[in-house]
Amino acid sequence: MGRIKTETKKLEIVKSIYRIISRKGLEAATLKAIGKEMNVAPSLLMHYFKNKEEMIIALVDYMVSQMERAYINEMKKFRTAKERLVFYLNRTLDLNVASNVDDRVFYTCFYLTMQNERIRESFIKMYDHDEKMISQLLLDYMKETEISGFDPKSFAIQITAFVEGFYYYKMIYGESEELKKSISRLKKTVFKELGLRNE
């Protein structure tokens, strides 16, 4: 019971940090500001996290869970590996998964990977998780359709790189027609290469 209460309180703290960074940036996410956001004494926060580094690591884990929520439950509705792969590719390449997390919060934390090894490891864990998921989707599809000639890990890295690249572009230039056309062309290429129809 005590552990459940602790995890619940930690999540409340993480959500408060998320809201503050989203509104005002990382510099504003002080213990005083977090305490004010939660209406508690700042000193109480240290009962749940040793330092701000641990809070940021927990925040990265929270963002991962938010992005997963964009498709995990819906993916369970599909009966075939092909349907799951098509759904995942559409949702991911259209940048819908990333939209479940505030850009300012995500890239603020991402910037910290260049300064903090523990936070970098947290992001590595996130990307490794994504890579395994994409690889498994492709492996299931290959087994179901008896096709071959694809390297699941290489495919996963390419999809991740394309999505991240498109998202950086979107942050700088906005949702331009050029970006939409580029995403559409990539989707056609990927679907054709895999022998999929985007239905």
mmCIF file of C-alpha atoms in Angstrom:
data_model
loop_
_atom_site.group_PDB
_atom_site.id
_atom_site.type_symbol
_atom_site.label_atom_id
_atom_site.label_comp_id
_atom_site.label_asym_id
_atom_site.label_seq_id
_atom_site.Cartn_x
_atom_site.Cartn_y
_atom_site.Cartn_z
ATOM 1 C CA MET A 1 0.000 0.000 0.000
ATOM 2 C CA GLY A 2 2.824 2.377 0.938
ATOM 3 C CA ARG A 3 4.661 1.697 -2.322
ATOM 4 C CA ILE A 4 1.520 2.427 -4.351
ATOM 5 C CA LYS A 5 1.071 5.717 -2.495
ATOM 6 C CA THR A 6 4.724 6.618 -3.126
ATOM 7 C CA GLU A 7 4.466 5.876 -6.857
ATOM 8 C CA THR A 8 1.254 7.920 -7.063
ATOM 9 C CA LYS A 9 2.922 10.893 -5.390
ATOM 10 C CA LYS A 10 5.972 10.570 -7.660
ATOM 11 C CA LEU A 11 3.703 10.672 -10.693
ATOM 12 C CA GLU A 12 2.013 13.818 -9.361
ATOM 13 C CA ILE A 13 5.425 15.461 -8.989
ATOM 14 C CA VAL A 14 6.476 14.425 -12.504
ATOM 15 C CA LYS A 15 3.245 15.780 -13.994
ATOM 16 C CA SER A 16 3.828 19.074 -12.179
ATOM 17 C CA ILE A 17 7.365 19.308 -13.598
ATOM 18 C CA TYR A 18 5.971 18.531 -17.055
ATOM 19 C CA ARG A 19 3.430 21.366 -16.811
ATOM 20 C CA ILE A 20 5.991 23.881 -15.566
ATOM 21 C CA ILE A 21 8.548 23.083 -18.290
ATOM 22 C CA SER A 22 5.782 23.179 -20.898
ATOM 23 C CA ARG A 23 4.764 26.676 -19.805
ATOM 24 C CA LYS A 24 8.020 28.295 -18.744
ATOM 25 C CA GLY A 25 10.999 26.062 -19.544
ATOM 26 C CA LEU A 26 13.418 23.981 -17.475
ATOM 27 C CA GLU A 27 14.907 26.918 -15.575
ATOM 28 C CA ALA A 28 11.503 27.617 -14.038
ATOM 29 C CA ALA A 29 11.135 24.058 -12.720
ATOM 30 C CA THR A 30 12.672 24.779 -9.317
ATOM 31 C CA LEU A 31 11.718 22.926 -6.138
ATOM 32 C CA LYS A 32 9.892 26.053 -5.014
ATOM 33 C CA ALA A 33 7.906 26.246 -8.264
ATOM 34 C CA ILE A 34 7.085 22.528 -8.192
ATOM 35 C CA GLY A 35 5.944 22.803 -4.575
ATOM 36 C CA LYS A 36 3.776 25.782 -5.447
ATOM 37 C CA GLU A 37 2.280 23.916 -8.418
ATOM 38 C CA MET A 38 1.361 21.027 -6.103
ATOM 39 C CA ASN A 39 0.482 23.224 -3.117
ATOM 40 C CA VAL A 40 3.011 21.447 -0.875
ATOM 41 C CA ALA A 41 6.228 22.442 0.891
ATOM 42 C CA PRO A 42 9.239 22.113 -1.469
ATOM 43 C CA SER A 43 11.118 20.114 1.179
ATOM 44 C CA LEU A 44 8.524 17.328 0.919
ATOM 45 C CA LEU A 45 9.571 16.668 -2.686
ATOM 46 C CA MET A 46 12.931 15.344 -1.530
ATOM 47 C CA HIS A 47 11.184 12.467 0.233
ATOM 48 C CA TYR A 48 10.380 11.085 -3.224
ATOM 49 C CA PHE A 49 13.365 12.149 -5.353
ATOM 50 C CA LYS A 50 16.965 12.593 -4.195
ATOM 51 C CA ASN A 51 17.664 15.366 -6.686
ATOM 52 C CA LYS A 52 16.449 17.090 -9.848
ATOM 53 C CA GLU A 53 18.329 14.601 -12.035
ATOM 54 C CA GLU A 54 16.115 11.779 -10.756
ATOM 55 C CA MET A 55 13.047 13.910 -11.449
ATOM 56 C CA ILE A 56 14.113 14.415 -15.075
ATOM 57 C CA ILE A 57 14.765 10.686 -15.533
ATOM 58 C CA ALA A 58 11.281 9.960 -14.175
ATOM 59 C CA LEU A 59 9.930 12.631 -16.529
ATOM 60 C CA VAL A 60 11.495 10.861 -19.537
ATOM 61 C CA ASP A 61 9.864 7.591 -18.435
ATOM 62 C CA TYR A 62 6.545 9.414 -18.138
ATOM 63 C CA MET A 63 6.845 10.801 -21.673
ATOM 64 C CA VAL A 64 7.596 7.317 -23.011
ATOM 65 C CA SER A 65 4.405 6.010 -21.399
ATOM 66 C CA GLN A 66 2.438 8.887 -22.939
ATOM 67 C CA MET A 67 3.785 8.147 -26.419
ATOM 68 C CA GLU A 68 3.082 4.439 -26.041
ATOM 69 C CA ARG A 69 -0.497 5.224 -25.132
ATOM 70 C CA ALA A 70 -0.917 6.705 -28.623
ATOM 71 C CA TYR A 71 -1.020 3.268 -30.196
ATOM 72 C CA ILE A 72 -0.494 0.330 -27.806
ATOM 73 C CA ASN A 73 -4.133 -0.141 -26.800
ATOM 74 C CA GLU A 74 -5.408 0.422 -30.335
ATOM 75 C CA MET A 75 -2.886 -2.030 -31.747
ATOM 76 C CA LYS A 76 -4.440 -4.806 -29.654
ATOM 77 C CA LYS A 77 -7.626 -4.473 -31.710
ATOM 78 C CA PHE A 78 -5.958 -5.796 -34.857
ATOM 79 C CA ARG A 79 -5.956 -9.525 -35.505
ATOM 80 C CA THR A 80 -3.094 -9.789 -37.997
ATOM 81 C CA ALA A 81 0.559 -8.779 -37.929
ATOM 82 C CA LYS A 82 0.020 -6.976 -41.226
ATOM 83 C CA GLU A 83 -2.759 -4.811 -39.770
ATOM 84 C CA ARG A 84 -0.636 -3.955 -36.733
ATOM 85 C CA LEU A 85 2.352 -3.002 -38.892
ATOM 86 C CA VAL A 86 0.242 -0.820 -41.209
ATOM 87 C CA PHE A 87 -1.358 0.914 -38.225
ATOM 88 C CA TYR A 88 1.994 1.504 -36.546
ATOM 89 C CA LEU A 89 3.644 2.881 -39.683
ATOM 90 C CA ASN A 90 0.740 5.220 -40.384
ATOM 91 C CA ARG A 91 0.590 6.496 -36.820
ATOM 92 C CA THR A 92 4.353 6.876 -36.507
ATOM 93 C CA LEU A 93 5.226 8.345 -39.909
ATOM 94 C CA ASP A 94 2.374 10.843 -39.634
ATOM 95 C CA LEU A 95 4.083 12.057 -36.422
ATOM 96 C CA ASN A 96 0.980 11.310 -34.345
ATOM 97 C CA VAL A 97 2.861 9.452 -31.619
ATOM 98 C CA ALA A 98 5.162 12.373 -30.863
ATOM 99 C CA SER A 99 2.189 14.743 -30.633
ATOM 100 C CA ASN A 100 1.198 13.062 -27.353
ATOM 101 C CA VAL A 101 4.123 14.837 -25.702
ATOM 102 C CA ASP A 102 4.841 18.562 -25.547
ATOM 103 C CA ASP A 103 7.775 19.466 -27.826
ATOM 104 C CA ARG A 104 9.257 21.912 -25.357
ATOM 105 C CA VAL A 105 9.382 19.323 -22.597
ATOM 106 C CA PHE A 106 10.753 16.510 -24.770
ATOM 107 C CA TYR A 107 13.538 18.500 -26.419
ATOM 108 C CA THR A 108 14.486 20.246 -23.192
ATOM 109 C CA CYS A 109 15.131 16.826 -21.698
ATOM 110 C CA PHE A 110 16.811 15.656 -24.910
ATOM 111 C CA TYR A 111 19.242 18.590 -24.726
ATOM 112 C CA LEU A 112 20.307 17.411 -21.277
ATOM 113 C CA THR A 113 21.580 14.124 -22.768
ATOM 114 C CA MET A 114 24.650 16.043 -23.939
ATOM 115 C CA GLN A 115 25.421 17.065 -20.363
ATOM 116 C CA ASN A 116 24.176 14.225 -18.198
ATOM 117 C CA GLU A 117 25.075 10.571 -18.740
ATOM 118 C CA ARG A 118 22.179 9.196 -16.664
ATOM 119 C CA ILE A 119 19.620 11.181 -18.644
ATOM 120 C CA ARG A 120 21.341 10.073 -21.860
ATOM 121 C CA GLU A 121 20.997 6.455 -20.718
ATOM 122 C CA SER A 122 17.308 7.067 -20.102
ATOM 123 C CA PHE A 123 16.879 8.204 -23.716
ATOM 124 C CA ILE A 124 18.919 5.238 -24.965
ATOM 125 C CA LYS A 125 16.516 2.990 -23.070
ATOM 126 C CA MET A 126 13.601 4.739 -24.783
ATOM 127 C CA TYR A 127 15.037 4.366 -28.293
ATOM 128 C CA ASP A 128 16.059 0.752 -27.636
ATOM 129 C CA HIS A 129 12.473 0.045 -26.615
ATOM 130 C CA ASP A 130 11.170 1.609 -29.837
ATOM 131 C CA GLU A 131 13.688 -0.345 -31.903
ATOM 132 C CA LYS A 132 12.602 -3.649 -30.352
ATOM 133 C CA MET A 133 8.935 -2.851 -30.926
ATOM 134 C CA ILE A 134 9.408 -1.962 -34.606
ATOM 135 C CA SER A 135 11.650 -4.988 -35.153
ATOM 136 C CA GLN A 136 9.074 -7.311 -33.600
ATOM 137 C CA LEU A 137 6.266 -5.871 -35.724
ATOM 138 C CA LEU A 138 8.310 -6.538 -38.859
ATOM 139 C CA LEU A 139 9.348 -10.019 -37.713
ATOM 140 C CA ASP A 140 5.713 -10.940 -37.035
ATOM 141 C CA TYR A 141 4.716 -9.624 -40.459
ATOM 142 C CA MET A 142 7.533 -11.541 -42.188
ATOM 143 C CA LYS A 143 6.517 -14.754 -40.436
ATOM 144 C CA GLU A 144 2.840 -14.255 -41.257
ATOM 145 C CA THR A 145 3.397 -13.509 -44.948
ATOM 146 C CA GLU A 146 6.498 -15.687 -45.399
ATOM 147 C CA ILE A 147 8.466 -12.858 -46.979
ATOM 148 C CA SER A 148 12.200 -12.427 -46.439
ATOM 149 C CA GLY A 149 15.092 -10.150 -47.267
ATOM 150 C CA PHE A 150 14.556 -7.534 -44.561
ATOM 151 C CA ASP A 151 16.803 -6.730 -41.617
ATOM 152 C CA PRO A 152 14.397 -5.815 -38.778
ATOM 153 C CA LYS A 153 16.983 -3.900 -36.751
ATOM 154 C CA SER A 154 18.154 -1.860 -39.740
ATOM 155 C CA PHE A 155 14.521 -1.168 -40.661
ATOM 156 C CA ALA A 156 13.783 0.007 -37.105
ATOM 157 C CA ILE A 157 16.763 2.371 -37.100
ATOM 158 C CA GLN A 158 15.739 3.839 -40.462
ATOM 159 C CA ILE A 159 12.145 4.444 -39.351
ATOM 160 C CA THR A 160 13.314 6.082 -36.118
ATOM 161 C CA ALA A 161 15.807 8.280 -37.981
ATOM 162 C CA PHE A 162 13.213 9.363 -40.551
ATOM 163 C CA VAL A 163 10.645 10.225 -37.880
ATOM 164 C CA GLU A 164 13.119 12.187 -35.761
ATOM 165 C CA GLY A 165 14.383 14.033 -38.827
ATOM 166 C CA PHE A 166 10.885 14.932 -39.963
ATOM 167 C CA TYR A 167 10.005 16.093 -36.487
ATOM 168 C CA TYR A 168 13.052 18.383 -36.242
ATOM 169 C CA TYR A 169 12.098 19.818 -39.621
ATOM 170 C CA LYS A 170 8.524 20.368 -38.454
ATOM 171 C CA MET A 171 9.728 22.200 -35.338
ATOM 172 C CA ILE A 172 11.787 24.630 -37.425
ATOM 173 C CA TYR A 173 9.624 25.129 -40.503
ATOM 174 C CA GLY A 174 6.187 24.208 -39.229
ATOM 175 C CA GLU A 175 3.772 21.815 -40.899
ATOM 176 C CA SER A 176 4.610 22.909 -44.441
ATOM 177 C CA GLU A 177 3.316 21.416 -47.675
ATOM 178 C CA GLU A 178 6.861 20.331 -48.509
ATOM 179 C CA LEU A 179 7.018 18.334 -45.293
ATOM 180 C CA LYS A 180 3.641 16.701 -45.935
ATOM 181 C CA LYS A 181 4.725 15.725 -49.454
ATOM 182 C CA SER A 182 8.028 14.325 -48.177
ATOM 183 C CA ILE A 183 6.262 12.220 -45.543
ATOM 184 C CA SER A 184 3.766 10.987 -48.134
ATOM 185 C CA ARG A 185 6.567 9.968 -50.514
ATOM 186 C CA LEU A 186 8.429 8.160 -47.760
ATOM 187 C CA LYS A 187 5.290 6.273 -46.724
ATOM 188 C CA LYS A 188 4.691 5.147 -50.303
ATOM 189 C CA THR A 189 8.295 3.951 -50.570
ATOM 190 C CA VAL A 190 8.174 2.053 -47.261
ATOM 191 C CA PHE A 191 4.808 0.442 -47.995
ATOM 192 C CA LYS A 192 5.901 -0.565 -51.495
ATOM 193 C CA GLU A 193 9.169 -2.021 -50.212
ATOM 194 C CA LEU A 194 7.287 -4.134 -47.671
ATOM 195 C CA GLY A 195 4.564 -5.173 -50.097
ATOM 196 C CA LEU A 196 1.906 -3.384 -48.058
ATOM 197 C CA ARG A 197 -1.187 -1.486 -49.106
ATOM 198 C CA ASN A 198 -2.128 1.591 -47.110
ATOM 199 C CA GLU A 199 -5.821 0.827 -46.689
#
